[in-house]
Coordinates of C-alpha atoms in Angstrom, one line a residue:
X1 CA 88.1 100.1 62.3
X2 CA 84.8 98.2 62.0
X3 CA 81.8 98.9 64.2
X4 CA 81.7 95.3 65.5
X5 CA 85.0 95.8 67.3
X6 CA 84.8 99.5 68.0
X7 CA 83.8 101.4 71.2
X8 CA 82.6 105.0 70.6
X9 CA 85.0 106.8 72.9
X10 CA 88.1 105.3 71.2
X11 CA 86.7 105.6 67.7
X12 CA 85.9 109.2 68.3
X13 CA 89.6 110.0 68.7
X14 CA 90.2 109.1 65.1
X15 CA 87.1 110.8 63.6
X16 CA 87.6 113.7 61.3
X17 CA 85.8 116.0 63.7
X18 CA 88.4 115.4 66.5
X19 CA 91.3 115.6 64.1
X20 CA 90.2 119.0 62.7
X21 CA 89.6 120.3 66.2
X22 CA 93.1 119.4 67.2
X23 CA 94.5 121.0 64.0
X24 CA 92.7 124.2 64.8
X25 CA 93.9 124.2 68.4
X26 CA 97.5 123.8 67.3
X27 CA 97.1 126.7 64.8
X28 CA 95.3 128.9 67.3
X29 CA 97.8 128.2 70.0
X30 CA 100.7 128.9 67.6
X31 CA 99.1 132.2 66.7
X32 CA 98.7 133.1 70.3
X33 CA 102.3 132.3 70.9
X34 CA 103.4 134.4 67.9
X35 CA 101.3 137.3 69.1
X36 CA 102.9 137.2 72.6
X37 CA 106.4 137.8 71.0
X38 CA 105.1 140.3 68.5
X39 CA 105.4 138.1 65.4
X40 CA 101.8 138.7 64.5
X41 CA 99.2 141.3 65.7
X42 CA 97.4 140.5 69.0
X43 CA 94.0 141.3 67.3
X44 CA 94.8 138.6 64.6
X45 CA 95.4 135.9 67.2
X46 CA 92.1 136.8 69.0
X47 CA 90.2 136.8 65.7
X48 CA 91.6 133.4 64.8
X49 CA 90.4 132.0 68.2
X50 CA 87.1 133.8 68.4
X51 CA 86.0 133.1 64.8
X52 CA 87.6 129.6 64.4
X53 CA 86.6 128.0 67.8
X54 CA 82.8 128.2 67.2
X55 CA 83.2 126.9 63.7
X56 CA 85.2 123.9 64.9
X57 CA 82.9 123.3 67.9
X58 CA 80.0 123.0 65.4
X59 CA 81.8 121.1 62.7
X60 CA 79.5 118.8 60.9
X61 CA 79.3 116.4 57.9
X62 CA 78.8 119.3 55.5
X63 CA 81.9 121.0 56.7
X64 CA 83.9 117.7 56.3
X65 CA 82.6 117.3 52.8
X66 CA 83.6 120.9 52.0
X67 CA 87.2 120.2 53.3
X68 CA 87.3 116.9 51.3
X69 CA 86.1 118.8 48.2
X70 CA 88.9 121.3 48.5
X71 CA 91.4 118.5 49.1
X72 CA 90.3 116.8 45.9
X73 CA 91.5 120.0 44.1
X74 CA 94.6 120.8 46.1
X75 CA 95.7 117.3 46.7
X76 CA 96.9 118.4 50.2
X77 CA 94.9 117.8 53.4
X78 CA 96.4 120.5 55.5
X79 CA 96.0 123.2 52.8
X80 CA 92.4 122.1 52.3
X81 CA 91.7 122.5 56.0
X82 CA 93.4 125.9 56.1
X83 CA 91.4 127.1 53.1
X84 CA 88.1 126.0 54.8
X85 CA 89.2 127.7 58.0
X86 CA 90.1 130.9 56.2
X87 CA 86.5 131.1 54.9
X88 CA 85.3 131.3 58.5
X89 CA 88.0 133.6 59.9
X90 CA 88.3 136.1 57.0
X91 CA 91.2 138.5 56.5
X92 CA 93.0 137.6 59.7
X93 CA 93.5 134.1 58.3
X94 CA 96.7 135.3 56.6
X95 CA 98.3 135.0 60.0
X96 CA 97.4 131.3 60.4
X97 CA 100.2 128.8 59.9
X98 CA 102.9 131.5 59.8
X99 CA 106.3 129.9 59.4
X100 CA 104.9 126.4 60.0
X101 CA 104.9 123.3 57.8
X102 CA 102.3 120.7 57.5
X103 CA 104.2 118.1 59.6
X104 CA 104.1 120.6 62.5
X105 CA 100.3 120.1 62.5
X106 CA 100.1 116.5 61.5
X107 CA 102.8 115.1 63.8
X108 CA 101.7 117.1 66.8
X109 CA 98.1 116.1 66.2
X110 CA 99.1 112.4 66.0
X111 CA 100.9 112.8 69.4
X112 CA 97.7 114.2 70.9
X113 CA 95.6 111.4 69.4
X114 CA 98.0 108.7 70.6
X115 CA 98.1 110.1 74.1
X116 CA 94.3 110.3 74.2
X117 CA 94.2 106.7 73.0
X118 CA 96.8 105.6 75.6
X119 CA 94.8 107.2 78.4
X120 CA 91.8 105.0 77.4
X121 CA 93.9 101.9 77.1
X122 CA 95.4 102.5 80.6
X123 CA 91.9 102.6 82.0
X124 CA 91.1 99.4 80.1
X125 CA 94.1 97.7 81.6
X126 CA 93.0 98.8 85.1
X127 CA 89.7 97.1 84.4
X128 CA 91.5 93.9 83.5
X129 CA 93.7 94.2 86.5
X130 CA 90.7 94.6 88.8
X131 CA 89.0 91.5 87.4
X132 CA 92.1 89.4 87.6
X133 CA 92.9 90.5 91.2
X134 CA 89.3 89.7 92.4
X135 CA 89.3 86.3 90.8
X136 CA 92.8 85.5 91.9
X137 CA 92.0 86.3 95.5
X138 CA 88.7 84.3 95.2
X139 CA 90.7 81.2 94.1
X140 CA 93.9 81.8 96.0
X141 CA 93.8 78.3 97.5
X142 CA 91.8 76.5 94.8
X143 CA 93.9 73.4 93.9
X144 CA 94.4 72.7 90.3
X145 CA 96.9 70.8 88.2
X146 CA 99.7 72.7 86.6
X147 CA 100.7 71.6 83.1
X148 CA 103.8 71.7 81.1
X149 CA 103.8 70.7 77.4
X150 CA 100.0 70.3 78.0
X151 CA 100.7 67.3 80.3
X152 CA 100.0 67.2 84.0
X153 CA 103.0 68.4 86.0
X154 CA 102.5 69.3 89.6
X155 CA 99.6 70.9 91.6
X156 CA 99.2 74.7 91.8
X157 CA 96.2 76.9 92.5
X158 CA 93.9 78.6 90.1
X159 CA 94.6 81.8 92.0
X160 CA 98.3 81.5 91.3
X161 CA 97.6 81.1 87.6
X162 CA 95.6 84.3 87.6
X163 CA 98.2 86.1 89.8
X164 CA 100.7 85.4 87.0
X165 CA 98.5 87.0 84.4
X166 CA 97.9 90.0 86.8
X167 CA 101.6 90.5 87.2
X168 CA 102.0 90.5 83.4
X169 CA 99.3 93.1 82.8
X170 CA 100.8 95.2 85.6
X171 CA 104.1 95.2 83.7
X172 CA 102.3 96.1 80.5
X173 CA 100.6 99.0 82.3
X174 CA 104.1 100.3 83.2
X175 CA 105.2 99.8 79.6
X176 CA 102.3 101.8 78.3
X177 CA 102.9 104.6 80.7
X178 CA 106.4 104.8 79.5
X179 CA 105.4 104.6 75.8
X180 CA 102.8 107.3 76.3
X181 CA 105.4 109.6 77.7
X182 CA 107.7 108.9 74.9
X183 CA 105.2 109.7 72.2
X184 CA 103.7 112.8 74.0
X185 CA 105.9 115.3 72.1
X186 CA 105.2 118.3 69.8
X187 CA 107.0 119.6 66.8
X188 CA 106.4 123.2 65.8
X189 CA 109.8 123.8 64.2
X190 CA 109.1 124.6 60.5
X191 CA 110.6 123.1 57.4
X192 CA 113.4 120.7 58.2
X193 CA 113.1 121.6 61.8
X194 CA 115.5 124.6 62.0
X195 CA 113.0 127.2 63.4
X196 CA 114.1 129.4 60.5
X197 CA 110.7 131.2 60.4
X198 CA 109.6 130.5 64.0
X199 CA 110.8 131.2 67.4
X200 CA 111.3 128.1 69.5
X201 CA 109.1 129.7 72.2
X202 CA 106.1 129.0 69.9
X203 CA 106.7 125.3 70.1
X204 CA 107.1 125.4 73.9
X205 CA 103.9 127.3 74.3
X206 CA 101.9 125.0 72.0
X207 CA 103.4 121.9 73.6
X208 CA 102.7 123.0 77.2
X209 CA 99.0 123.7 76.5
X210 CA 98.5 120.4 74.7
X211 CA 100.1 118.5 77.6
X212 CA 103.1 117.6 75.5
X213 CA 106.9 118.3 75.6
X214 CA 108.9 119.7 72.6
X215 CA 110.7 117.2 70.4
X216 CA 114.5 118.1 70.9
X217 CA 115.4 117.5 67.2
X218 CA 112.4 117.1 64.9
X219 CA 114.2 117.5 61.5
X220 CA 110.8 118.1 59.9
X221 CA 108.9 115.3 61.6
X222 CA 108.9 113.7 65.1
X223 CA 111.3 110.7 64.9
X224 CA 109.4 107.5 64.4
X225 CA 111.3 105.4 67.0
X226 CA 108.9 107.0 69.5
X227 CA 105.9 105.7 67.7
X228 CA 107.5 102.3 67.1
X229 CA 108.0 102.0 70.9
X230 CA 104.3 102.6 71.4
X231 CA 103.1 100.1 68.8
X232 CA 105.5 97.5 70.1
X233 CA 104.1 98.0 73.5
X234 CA 100.5 97.6 72.2
X235 CA 101.7 94.4 70.5
X236 CA 103.1 93.1 73.8
X237 CA 99.8 93.9 75.5
X238 CA 97.9 92.0 72.7
X239 CA 100.1 89.0 73.4
X240 CA 99.2 89.1 77.1
X241 CA 95.6 89.1 76.1
X242 CA 96.1 86.1 73.8
X243 CA 98.1 84.2 76.5
X244 CA 95.2 84.5 79.0
X245 CA 92.6 83.8 76.3
X246 CA 94.4 80.7 75.2
X247 CA 94.5 79.5 78.8
X248 CA 90.7 79.9 79.0
X249 CA 90.3 78.1 75.7
X250 CA 92.3 75.1 77.0
X251 CA 90.5 75.0 80.3
X252 CA 87.1 75.0 78.5
X253 CA 87.9 71.9 76.4
X254 CA 85.4 69.1 76.9
X255 CA 88.2 66.8 78.3
X256 CA 89.2 69.4 80.8
X257 CA 86.1 71.5 81.8
X258 CA 87.9 73.3 84.6
X259 CA 86.6 76.8 83.6
X260 CA 84.5 78.2 80.9
X261 CA 83.2 81.5 79.6
X262 CA 79.8 82.6 80.9
X263 CA 77.0 81.2 78.7
X264 CA 74.2 83.7 78.5
X265 CA 70.5 82.7 78.6
X266 CA 69.4 82.3 75.0
X267 CA 72.9 82.0 73.7
X268 CA 73.5 79.4 71.0
X269 CA 76.7 77.5 70.4
X270 CA 76.1 75.9 67.1
X271 CA 73.6 75.9 64.3
X272 CA 73.8 72.2 64.0
X273 CA 74.7 70.9 67.5
X274 CA 72.5 72.3 70.3
X275 CA 74.8 71.0 73.0
X276 CA 77.7 73.2 72.1
X277 CA 79.2 75.8 74.6
X278 CA 82.1 77.2 72.7
X279 CA 84.9 79.6 73.9
X280 CA 83.9 82.2 71.4
X281 CA 85.1 85.2 73.4
X282 CA 88.6 83.9 74.0
X283 CA 88.8 82.7 70.4
X284 CA 87.8 86.2 69.3
X285 CA 90.4 87.8 71.6
X286 CA 93.1 85.6 70.0
X287 CA 92.2 86.9 66.6
X288 CA 92.0 90.5 67.7
X289 CA 95.5 90.1 69.2
X290 CA 96.9 89.2 65.8
X291 CA 95.4 92.3 64.3
X292 CA 97.2 94.5 67.0
X293 CA 100.5 92.7 66.6
X294 CA 100.4 93.1 62.8
X295 CA 101.1 96.8 63.3
X296 CA 104.4 96.2 65.0
X297 CA 106.5 95.5 61.9
X298 CA 105.1 98.4 59.8
X299 CA 105.8 100.7 62.8
X300 CA 109.4 99.5 63.0
X301 CA 109.8 100.0 59.3
X302 CA 108.5 103.6 59.6
X303 CA 111.6 104.5 61.6
X304 CA 113.7 104.6 58.5
X305 CA 112.8 107.7 56.4
X306 CA 114.7 109.6 53.7
X307 CA 116.8 112.5 55.0
X308 CA 114.8 115.0 57.0
X309 CA 111.5 113.5 56.0
X310 CA 109.4 111.6 53.5
X311 CA 105.8 110.5 53.7
X312 CA 106.1 106.7 53.4
X313 CA 105.2 106.5 57.1
X314 CA 102.0 108.6 56.7
X315 CA 99.8 106.0 54.9
X316 CA 100.9 103.4 57.4
X317 CA 100.0 105.5 60.4
X318 CA 96.6 106.4 59.0
X319 CA 95.8 102.7 59.1
X320 CA 97.6 101.4 62.2
X321 CA 96.9 104.3 64.5
X322 CA 93.1 103.9 64.5
X323 CA 92.9 100.1 63.8
X324 CA 95.4 99.1 66.5
X325 CA 94.1 101.4 69.3
X326 CA 90.4 100.7 68.6
X327 CA 90.9 97.0 68.4
X328 CA 93.0 96.8 71.5
X329 CA 90.5 98.9 73.4
X330 CA 87.7 96.6 72.5
X331 CA 89.8 93.5 73.3
X332 CA 90.8 94.7 76.7
X333 CA 87.2 95.5 77.8
X334 CA 86.0 92.2 76.4
X335 CA 88.8 90.4 78.4
X336 CA 87.9 92.2 81.6
X337 CA 84.2 91.2 81.2
X338 CA 85.1 87.6 80.3
X339 CA 87.2 87.2 83.4
X340 CA 84.7 88.9 85.7
X341 CA 82.0 86.3 84.6
X342 CA 84.3 83.3 84.1
X343 CA 82.8 80.1 85.4
X344 CA 85.2 78.2 87.6
X345 CA 84.7 74.5 88.6
X346 CA 86.9 73.6 91.6
X347 CA 85.6 70.1 91.9
X348 CA 86.5 69.4 88.3
X349 CA 90.0 70.8 88.9
X350 CA 90.4 68.5 91.9
X351 CA 89.1 65.5 89.9
X352 CA 91.6 66.2 87.1
X353 CA 94.4 66.7 89.6
X354 CA 93.7 63.2 91.0
X355 CA 92.9 61.5 87.6
X356 CA 96.3 60.0 87.0
X357 CA 96.5 57.9 90.1
X358 CA 98.8 60.2 92.1
X359 CA 101.7 60.4 89.6
X360 CA 101.7 64.2 89.8
X361 CA 103.4 63.9 93.2
X362 CA 106.4 62.1 91.7
X363 CA 108.7 65.1 92.3
X364 CA 108.2 65.1 96.0
X365 CA 108.4 61.3 96.2
X366 CA 111.8 61.5 94.5
X367 CA 112.9 63.9 97.2
X368 CA 111.5 61.6 99.9
X369 CA 113.4 58.6 98.6
X370 CA 116.7 60.6 98.5
X371 CA 116.1 61.8 102.0
X372 CA 115.6 58.2 103.1
X373 CA 119.1 57.3 101.8
X374 CA 118.5 56.1 98.3
X375 CA 120.9 57.4 95.6
X376 CA 119.3 59.9 93.3
X377 CA 119.8 57.9 90.2
X378 CA 118.3 54.8 91.8
X379 CA 115.5 56.9 93.3
X380 CA 114.6 58.4 89.9
X381 CA 114.5 54.9 88.3
X382 CA 112.2 53.6 91.0
X383 CA 109.9 56.6 90.9
X384 CA 109.7 56.6 87.1
X385 CA 109.1 52.9 87.0
X386 CA 106.2 53.1 89.5
X387 CA 104.8 56.2 87.7
X388 CA 104.9 54.5 84.3
X389 CA 103.2 51.4 85.7
X390 CA 100.4 53.6 87.0
X391 CA 100.2 55.7 83.9
X392 CA 100.0 52.8 81.4
X393 CA 97.5 50.8 83.3
X394 CA 95.1 53.6 84.3
X395 CA 91.5 52.3 84.2
X396 CA 92.4 48.7 83.7
X397 CA 91.5 45.9 86.2
X398 CA 95.2 45.3 87.0
X399 CA 96.0 49.0 87.4
X400 CA 97.3 50.2 90.7
X401 CA 97.6 53.7 92.1
X402 CA 101.0 55.4 92.2
X403 CA 101.0 55.0 96.0
X404 CA 100.3 51.3 95.8
X405 CA 103.0 50.7 93.2
X406 CA 105.5 52.6 95.4
X407 CA 104.6 50.4 98.4
X408 CA 105.1 47.3 96.3
X409 CA 108.7 48.2 95.4
X410 CA 111.1 46.3 97.7
X411 CA 113.6 49.2 98.0
X412 CA 110.9 51.7 98.9
X413 CA 109.3 49.3 101.4
X414 CA 112.6 48.7 103.0
X415 CA 113.9 52.3 103.3
X416 CA 110.9 54.7 103.3
X417 CA 108.3 54.9 106.0
X418 CA 104.7 54.8 104.8
X419 CA 104.0 58.1 106.6
X420 CA 106.7 59.8 104.6
X421 CA 105.1 58.6 101.4
X422 CA 101.8 59.9 102.5
X423 CA 103.3 63.3 103.5
X424 CA 105.0 63.5 100.1
X425 CA 101.7 63.1 98.3
X426 CA 99.9 65.8 100.3
X427 CA 98.6 68.5 97.9
X428 CA 98.9 71.0 100.7
X429 CA 102.7 71.0 100.2
X430 CA 102.1 73.0 97.0
X431 CA 100.2 75.7 98.9
X432 CA 102.9 76.5 101.4
X433 CA 104.2 79.6 99.6
X434 CA 101.0 80.9 98.1
X435 CA 100.7 83.7 100.6
X436 CA 104.3 84.8 99.9
X437 CA 103.8 84.8 96.1
X438 CA 100.5 86.8 96.5
X439 CA 102.4 89.3 98.7
X440 CA 104.9 89.8 95.9
X441 CA 102.2 90.3 93.3
X442 CA 99.6 92.3 95.1
X443 CA 101.6 93.8 98.0

C-alpha cells in the first residue's frame, strides 16, 4: 500500500483503527451471546459494550501506540489489544474472550475486511461496466479492422471490441460475488475448533450480526481455500484490466492512432521530446495488474497448513490482503475514468481498414469464388495470389488494388460477376449481426 495508488475508502479498511474496532465488535458480540445463554453475567456483557464502544469509537494514534507498546512486551497482537481494552473496561474485562482463541478474532476480522473490500470492488466494476457500455453503444457501428497476430484480419466494429470487454467484466463481477460469499464466514469455535469451551450458538450470533455465516469446520482457523478463491478471482479481474489496457496501448501507437488516452491541458509526455503523447495510464494499469496477480500463488500456498493450524499464512495475508485490494481498487477506478474519456478516431480506423488495398476482404472473396463454381483449393490459390500481389506492391507505381488484381485473373473474370466481387468487398457484411451480438451482451 503506497499513497500514490491508494484510495482512502479502501485503505481505511486495513487501517489499525478499523481492525481494532472489528476486534472489539467480535468480542462484544461474543460476550452478548454468552450472556444470553447464561455463560457470563448480563451486567458484564453490558459493561463490555458500554465502556468499550466509546473507547473504540475514539481510538487514536496514542491508543495504537499503547497497543503496540504492549505487543512489544507480550509478542502477541491479540493479547496486547485485550490488555489495552481491559484498561478501559475494568473488572468486567475478565469476561472478555471467554473460551475463545486468537484465530476466532483474527480470522473473523479478516472475513469482515475482505467482504468490505469486495463491496468496494463490486462498485468499482460497476463503474467500469457503465463506461464500457456507454462507449460500446456509442461506437456500435464504427467500422474498424480486427487483428489476429497483430495483423489485419477482417473488419469488425469498435463497439464490438468494447462489448467483448464488457462481457468479460460482467463475468468477473459474477465471480467476485461468488468469491465474496465464499469468504464471508466466521469462526468462533475455540482452540482446534471443537467448541470445547464455547456454545456453537455464540458463533451463530456473532456471524449473523456481522453479516457472515458460520464456518462448518474451522479446525482452529477458517480453511484457506476460501481465501485462495477470492485472490484468484482478484487476479482474473486484474488480467481483464491488463487485456483492455493492452488494447488501448496498441491502438495508441503512432502507426495505428485509432484511439488514445485523453491528454490533459498542461500534460507533458516527455522531458526531452515535447511532441510525445504516451499511453501512461494503460501502461500503469498493466503494471498494477501484475502486482495483483502476484498474490495468487502465495494465496494458493496458504491453503496447506500444518494439522489444525499454523501461522505461516498470517504474514502472507497481512501483505496481500491490503496490497491486492487497495491496488485493484485504484486500478479499476483508473480504468473506468480512462475509458470514459478515451479519444476515438473513426476516420483513422476507416483509413487503416482500407490501407492494404482491400485484402482484408479475402475471406468473403474466397466464398464468392466457391459459390461461382470454382473448387475451394483453386479458389484459395487464386485469392491468395491476388492478395499477395497487392500486399507486396503496396505503395509502388505498379501496385494494384486487391479488386483490380482479382479482375485481372482469367478464372475470376470468366466465372465471377463483377457485382459479386463488389458485394463481397462491402464492409457492411461485417455489421449484419452486430445487433444480435449486442442483444446477447447487453440484453
